[in-house]
Amino acid sequence: MTAPPVEVTWRSISPRYFWLRLAVLSAWTLAFAVAGAVAALLVSPWFFLLSFAALVLGGLRAVFVRRSVRAWGYAERAEDLLVRHGLLVRRLSIVPYARMQFVDVTAGPLERAAGLATVTLHTAAAASDATVPGLEAAEATRLRDRLAALGEIREEGL
């Protein structure tokens, strides 16, 4: 793996994204634990293992949520946008502004409640699409507008 460029200033995503991910993880863990407990009461006591496994796996995943969120970052350069993420498998995506077809900002109900949004850059090659989750809504709008403007400028220069 090549080292990421050093001359760029990396911007991180919102710390509120950590709490959002932790809340979703907690809800799923609780749902599986309750389902296992109900199945243990109605079907077989062995289903308590499902509850226990859900709690253990949810707890283990919660340990890595913070590191997972902190691994996300993006940097704007003159000709392209860099997006990095990943704990075990580090990924660095470089998306040239001239290759962007459109920029999408999405926010589900939980993201909207937290004041967050996700920016997705779409290119002709689906494998080169890049996503930056957990941005403040205002920052997501600013990034979308800036990327759209830079994409139009680069396209005119061709």
Coordinates of N, CA and C in Angstrom, one line a residue:
M1 N 0.8 -1.2 0.0 CA 0.0 0.0 0.0 C 0.9 1.2 0.0
T2 N 0.5 2.2 -0.8 CA 1.3 3.4 -0.9 C 0.8 4.3 0.2
A3 N 1.7 5.1 0.7 CA 1.3 6.1 1.7 C 0.5 7.2 1.1
P4 N -0.5 7.7 1.9 CA -1.3 8.8 1.4 C -0.5 10.1 1.2
P5 N -0.9 11.0 0.3 CA -0.1 12.2 0.1 C 0.1 13.0 1.3
V6 N 1.3 13.5 1.6 CA 1.5 14.2 2.8 C 1.2 15.7 2.7
E7 N 1.2 16.3 1.5 CA 1.0 17.7 1.4 C -0.5 18.2 1.5
V8 N -1.4 17.3 1.7 CA -2.8 17.6 1.8 C -3.2 17.8 3.3
T9 N -4.3 18.6 3.5 CA -4.8 18.7 4.8 C -6.1 17.9 4.9
W10 N -6.1 16.9 5.7 CA -7.2 16.0 5.8 C -8.2 16.6 6.7
R11 N -9.5 16.4 6.3 CA -10.6 16.9 7.1 C -11.4 15.6 7.6
S12 N -11.7 15.6 8.9 CA -12.4 14.5 9.4 C -13.9 14.7 9.4
I13 N -14.7 13.6 9.6 CA -16.1 13.7 9.6 C -16.6 14.1 11.0
S14 N -17.8 14.4 11.2 CA -18.4 14.9 12.4 C -18.3 13.9 13.5
P15 N -17.9 14.3 14.8 CA -17.9 13.3 15.9 C -19.3 12.8 16.2
R16 N -20.3 13.5 15.8 CA -21.7 13.1 16.0 C -22.0 11.8 15.3
Y17 N -21.3 11.6 14.2 CA -21.5 10.3 13.4 C -21.1 9.1 14.3
F18 N -20.2 9.2 15.2 CA -19.8 8.2 16.1 C -21.1 7.8 16.9
W19 N -21.7 8.8 17.5 CA -22.9 8.6 18.4 C -24.0 8.0 17.6
L20 N -24.2 8.4 16.3 CA -25.2 7.8 15.5 C -25.0 6.4 15.2
R21 N -23.7 6.0 14.8 CA -23.4 4.6 14.6 C -23.5 3.8 15.8
L22 N -23.1 4.3 17.0 CA -23.2 3.6 18.2 C -24.7 3.4 18.6
A23 N -25.6 4.4 18.4 CA -27.0 4.2 18.6 C -27.6 3.1 17.8
V24 N -27.3 3.1 16.5 CA -27.8 2.1 15.6 C -27.3 0.7 16.0
L25 N -26.0 0.6 16.3 CA -25.4 -0.7 16.8 C -26.1 -1.2 18.0
S26 N -26.4 -0.3 19.0 CA -27.0 -0.6 20.2 C -28.5 -1.1 20.0
A27 N -29.2 -0.5 19.0 CA -30.5 -0.9 18.7 C -30.5 -2.3 18.1
W28 N -29.6 -2.6 17.2 CA -29.6 -3.9 16.6 C -29.2 -5.0 17.6
T29 N -28.2 -4.6 18.5 CA -27.8 -5.6 19.5 C -28.9 -5.9 20.4
L30 N -29.6 -4.9 20.9 CA -30.7 -5.1 21.8 C -31.8 -5.9 21.1
A31 N -32.1 -5.6 19.8 CA -33.1 -6.4 19.1 C -32.8 -7.9 19.1
F32 N -31.5 -8.2 18.7 CA -31.1 -9.6 18.7 C -31.1 -10.3 20.1
A33 N -30.7 -9.5 21.1 CA -30.7 -10.1 22.4 C -32.1 -10.3 22.9
V34 N -33.0 -9.4 22.6 CA -34.4 -9.7 23.0 C -35.0 -10.8 22.2
A35 N -34.8 -10.9 20.9 CA -35.3 -12.0 20.1 C -34.8 -13.3 20.7
G36 N -33.5 -13.4 21.0 CA -32.9 -14.6 21.6 C -33.6 -15.0 22.9
A37 N -33.9 -14.0 23.8 CA -34.5 -14.2 25.1 C -35.9 -14.7 24.9
V38 N -36.7 -14.1 24.0 CA -38.0 -14.6 23.7 C -38.0 -16.0 23.2
A39 N -37.1 -16.3 22.2 CA -37.0 -17.6 21.7 C -36.6 -18.6 22.8
A40 N -35.8 -18.2 23.7 CA -35.4 -19.1 24.8 C -36.6 -19.4 25.7
L41 N -37.4 -18.4 25.9 CA -38.6 -18.7 26.7 C -39.7 -19.5 26.0
L42 N -39.8 -19.3 24.7 CA -40.9 -20.0 24.0 C -40.5 -21.3 23.4
V43 N -39.2 -21.4 23.0 CA -38.8 -22.6 22.2 C -37.9 -23.5 23.0
S44 N -36.7 -23.0 23.3 CA -35.7 -23.8 23.9 C -34.7 -22.9 24.7
P45 N -34.3 -23.3 25.9 CA -33.3 -22.5 26.6 C -32.0 -22.2 25.9
W46 N -31.7 -23.1 24.9 CA -30.4 -22.9 24.1 C -30.4 -21.5 23.4
F47 N -31.6 -21.0 23.2 CA -31.6 -19.7 22.4 C -31.1 -18.5 23.3
F48 N -30.8 -18.8 24.6 CA -30.2 -17.8 25.4 C -28.8 -17.5 24.9
L49 N -28.2 -18.5 24.2 CA -26.9 -18.4 23.6 C -26.9 -17.3 22.5
L50 N -28.0 -17.2 21.8 CA -28.2 -16.1 20.8 C -28.2 -14.7 21.5
S51 N -28.9 -14.6 22.6 CA -28.8 -13.4 23.4 C -27.4 -13.0 23.8
F52 N -26.8 -14.0 24.4 CA -25.4 -13.8 24.9 C -24.5 -13.4 23.7
A53 N -24.6 -14.1 22.6 CA -23.7 -13.9 21.5 C -24.0 -12.5 20.9
A54 N -25.2 -12.1 20.9 CA -25.6 -10.7 20.4 C -25.0 -9.7 21.3
L55 N -25.0 -9.8 22.6 CA -24.4 -8.8 23.5 C -22.9 -8.8 23.4
V56 N -22.3 -10.0 23.3 CA -20.8 -10.0 23.2 C -20.4 -9.4 21.8
L57 N -21.0 -9.8 20.7 CA -20.6 -9.3 19.4 C -20.9 -7.8 19.3
G58 N -22.0 -7.4 19.8 CA -22.3 -5.9 19.8 C -21.3 -5.1 20.7
G59 N -20.9 -5.7 21.8 CA -19.9 -5.0 22.6 C -18.5 -4.9 21.9
L60 N -18.2 -6.0 21.3 CA -16.9 -6.0 20.5 C -16.9 -5.0 19.4
R61 N -18.0 -5.0 18.7 CA -18.1 -4.0 17.6 C -18.1 -2.6 18.1
A62 N -18.7 -2.3 19.2 CA -18.7 -1.0 19.8 C -17.3 -0.5 20.1
V63 N -16.4 -1.4 20.4 CA -15.0 -1.0 20.7 C -14.4 -0.4 19.4
F64 N -14.8 -1.0 18.3 CA -14.2 -0.5 17.0 C -14.9 0.6 16.3
V65 N -16.1 1.0 16.8 CA -16.8 2.0 16.1 C -16.1 3.3 16.1
R66 N -15.5 3.7 17.2 CA -14.8 5.0 17.3 C -13.6 5.0 16.3
R67 N -12.8 3.9 16.3 CA -11.7 3.9 15.3 C -12.2 3.9 13.9
S68 N -13.3 3.2 13.7 CA -13.9 3.1 12.3 C -14.3 4.5 11.8
V69 N -14.9 5.3 12.7 CA -15.4 6.6 12.4 C -14.2 7.5 12.2
R70 N -13.2 7.4 13.0 CA -12.0 8.3 12.9 C -11.1 8.0 11.7
A71 N -11.3 6.8 11.1 CA -10.6 6.5 9.9 C -11.1 7.2 8.7
W72 N -12.3 7.7 8.7 CA -12.8 8.5 7.6 C -12.2 9.8 7.5
G73 N -11.8 10.3 6.3 CA -11.3 11.6 6.1 C -11.4 12.0 4.6
Y74 N -11.3 13.3 4.3 CA -11.3 13.7 2.9 C -10.4 14.9 2.8
A75 N -9.9 15.1 1.6 CA -9.1 16.3 1.4 C -9.4 16.8 0.0
E76 N -9.5 18.1 -0.1 CA -9.8 18.8 -1.4 C -8.4 19.3 -2.0
R77 N -8.1 18.9 -3.2 CA -6.9 19.4 -3.8 C -7.3 20.2 -5.1
A78 N -6.4 20.7 -5.8 CA -6.7 21.5 -7.0 C -7.4 20.8 -8.1
E79 N -7.0 19.5 -8.3 CA -7.5 18.7 -9.4 C -8.4 17.6 -9.0
D80 N -8.4 17.2 -7.7 CA -9.1 16.0 -7.3 C -9.5 16.0 -5.8
L81 N -10.4 15.1 -5.5 CA -10.8 14.9 -4.1 C -10.3 13.6 -3.6
L82 N -9.7 13.6 -2.4 CA -9.2 12.3 -1.8 C -10.1 11.9 -0.7
V83 N -10.5 10.6 -0.7 CA -11.3 10.1 0.4 C -10.6 8.8 1.0
R84 N -10.4 8.8 2.3 CA -9.8 7.6 2.9 C -10.7 7.1 4.0
H85 N -10.6 5.7 4.2 CA -11.4 5.1 5.2 C -10.9 3.6 5.3
G86 N -11.3 3.0 6.4 CA -11.0 1.6 6.6 C -10.1 1.3 7.8
L87 N -10.3 0.3 8.5 CA -9.5 -0.1 9.6 C -8.5 -1.2 9.2
L88 N -9.0 -2.3 8.9 CA -8.1 -3.4 8.5 C -7.6 -3.2 7.0
V89 N -8.6 -2.9 6.2 CA -8.2 -2.7 4.8 C -8.4 -1.2 4.6
R90 N -7.2 -0.5 4.5 CA -7.3 1.0 4.2 C -7.6 1.2 2.8
R91 N -8.4 2.2 2.5 CA -8.8 2.5 1.2 C -8.6 4.0 0.9
L92 N -7.9 4.4 -0.1 CA -7.7 5.8 -0.5 C -8.3 5.9 -1.9
S93 N -9.3 6.7 -2.1 CA -9.9 7.0 -3.4 C -9.6 8.4 -3.8
I94 N -9.1 8.5 -5.1 CA -8.8 9.8 -5.6 C -9.7 10.0 -6.8
V95 N -10.6 11.0 -6.7 CA -11.6 11.2 -7.7 C -11.3 12.6 -8.4
P96 N -10.8 12.5 -9.7 CA -10.6 13.8 -10.4 C -11.9 14.6 -10.6
Y97 N -11.9 15.9 -10.4 CA -13.1 16.7 -10.6 C -13.6 16.5 -12.0
A98 N -12.7 16.4 -13.0 CA -13.2 16.3 -14.4 C -13.9 15.0 -14.7
R99 N -13.7 14.0 -13.8 CA -14.4 12.7 -14.0 C -15.8 12.6 -13.4
M100 N -16.1 13.5 -12.5 CA -17.4 13.5 -11.8 C -18.5 13.7 -12.7
Q101 N -19.6 12.9 -12.6 CA -20.8 13.1 -13.3 C -21.8 13.9 -12.5
F102 N -21.9 13.5 -11.3 CA -22.8 14.3 -10.4 C -22.4 14.0 -8.9
V103 N -22.8 15.0 -8.1 CA -22.6 14.8 -6.6 C -23.9 14.8 -5.9
D104 N -24.1 13.8 -5.0 CA -25.3 13.5 -4.4 C -25.2 13.7 -2.9
V105 N -26.1 14.4 -2.3 CA -26.2 14.6 -0.8 C -27.4 13.9 -0.3
T106 N -27.2 12.9 0.6 CA -28.4 12.2 1.2 C -28.3 12.3 2.7
A107 N -29.5 12.2 3.3 CA -29.6 12.2 4.7 C -30.9 11.4 5.1
G108 N -30.7 10.3 5.7 CA -31.8 9.5 6.2 C -32.4 10.2 7.5
P109 N -33.5 9.6 8.0 CA -34.1 10.2 9.2 C -33.2 10.3 10.4
L110 N -32.4 9.3 10.7 CA -31.4 9.4 11.8 C -30.4 10.5 11.5
E111 N -29.8 10.5 10.3 CA -28.8 11.5 10.0 C -29.4 12.9 10.1
R112 N -30.7 13.1 9.6 CA -31.3 14.4 9.7 C -31.5 14.8 11.1
A113 N -31.9 13.9 12.0 CA -32.1 14.2 13.4 C -30.8 14.6 14.1
A114 N -29.6 14.1 13.6 CA -28.3 14.4 14.1 C -27.7 15.6 13.4
G115 N -28.4 16.1 12.4 CA -27.8 17.2 11.6 C -26.7 16.8 10.7
L116 N -26.7 15.6 10.2 CA -25.6 15.1 9.4 C -26.1 14.7 8.0
A117 N -25.2 14.5 7.1 CA -25.5 14.1 5.7 C -24.4 13.4 5.1
T118 N -24.6 12.7 4.0 CA -23.6 11.9 3.3 C -23.5 12.4 1.9
V119 N -22.2 12.7 1.5 CA -21.9 13.2 0.1 C -21.4 12.0 -0.7
T120 N -22.0 11.8 -1.9 CA -21.5 10.7 -2.7 C -21.2 11.3 -4.1
L121 N -20.0 11.0 -4.6 CA -19.5 11.5 -5.9 C -19.7 10.3 -6.9
H122 N -20.3 10.6 -7.9 CA -20.6 9.5 -8.9 C -19.7 9.8 -10.2
T123 N -19.1 8.8 -10.7 CA -18.3 8.9 -11.9 C -18.8 7.9 -12.9
A124 N -18.3 7.9 -14.1 CA -18.7 6.9 -15.1 C -18.4 5.5 -14.7
A125 N -17.3 5.3 -14.0 CA -17.0 3.9 -13.5 C -17.6 3.8 -12.1
A126 N -18.5 2.8 -11.9 CA -19.1 2.6 -10.6 C -18.1 2.3 -9.5
A127 N -17.0 1.7 -9.9 CA -16.0 1.3 -8.9 C -15.3 2.5 -8.3
S128 N -15.3 3.6 -9.1 CA -14.6 4.8 -8.6 C -15.5 5.8 -7.9
D129 N -16.7 5.5 -7.6 CA -17.5 6.4 -6.8 C -17.0 6.5 -5.4
A130 N -17.1 7.7 -4.8 CA -16.6 7.9 -3.5 C -17.7 8.4 -2.6
T131 N -17.7 8.0 -1.3 CA -18.7 8.4 -0.3 C -18.0 9.0 0.9
V132 N -18.5 10.2 1.4 CA -18.1 10.8 2.6 C -19.3 10.9 3.5
P133 N -19.4 9.9 4.5 CA -20.6 10.0 5.4 C -20.3 10.9 6.6
G134 N -21.3 11.2 7.3 CA -21.2 11.9 8.6 C -20.7 13.3 8.6
L135 N -21.0 14.0 7.5 CA -20.7 15.4 7.5 C -21.8 16.3 8.1
E136 N -21.4 17.4 8.7 CA -22.4 18.4 9.1 C -23.2 18.7 7.9
A137 N -24.5 19.0 8.0 CA -25.4 19.3 6.9 C -24.8 20.5 6.1
A138 N -24.4 21.5 6.8 CA -23.9 22.7 6.1 C -22.6 22.4 5.3
E139 N -21.7 21.6 5.9 CA -20.5 21.2 5.3 C -20.8 20.3 4.0
A140 N -21.7 19.4 4.1 CA -22.1 18.6 3.0 C -22.6 19.4 1.8
T141 N -23.4 20.5 2.1 CA -23.9 21.3 1.1 C -22.8 22.1 0.5
R142 N -21.9 22.6 1.3 CA -20.7 23.4 0.8 C -19.9 22.5 -0.1
L143 N -19.6 21.3 0.4 CA -18.8 20.4 -0.4 C -19.4 20.1 -1.7
R144 N -20.7 19.8 -1.7 CA -21.5 19.5 -2.9 C -21.4 20.6 -3.9
D145 N -21.6 21.8 -3.5 CA -21.6 23.0 -4.3 C -20.2 23.2 -4.9
R146 N -19.2 23.1 -4.1 CA -17.8 23.3 -4.5 C -17.4 22.2 -5.5
L147 N -17.7 21.0 -5.3 CA -17.4 19.9 -6.2 C -18.1 20.1 -7.5
A148 N -19.4 20.4 -7.5 CA -20.1 20.6 -8.7 C -19.5 21.8 -9.5
A149 N -19.2 22.9 -8.8 CA -18.6 24.0 -9.6 C -17.2 23.6 -10.1
L150 N -16.4 22.9 -9.4 CA -15.1 22.5 -9.9 C -15.2 21.5 -11.0
G151 N -16.2 20.6 -11.0 CA -16.5 19.7 -12.0 C -16.9 20.4 -13.3
E152 N -17.7 21.4 -13.2 CA -18.1 22.2 -14.4 C -16.9 22.9 -15.0
I153 N -16.1 23.5 -14.2 CA -14.9 24.2 -14.7 C -14.0 23.3 -15.4
R154 N -13.7 22.1 -14.8 CA -12.8 21.1 -15.4 C -13.4 20.6 -16.7
E155 N -14.7 20.4 -16.8 CA -15.4 19.9 -18.0 C -15.3 20.9 -19.1
E156 N -15.4 22.2 -18.8 CA -15.3 23.2 -19.9 C -13.9 23.3 -20.5
G157 N -12.9 22.9 -19.7 CA -11.5 23.0 -20.1 C -11.1 21.9 -21.1
L158 N -12.0 20.9 -21.2 CA -11.7 19.7 -22.1 C -11.9 20.1 -23.6

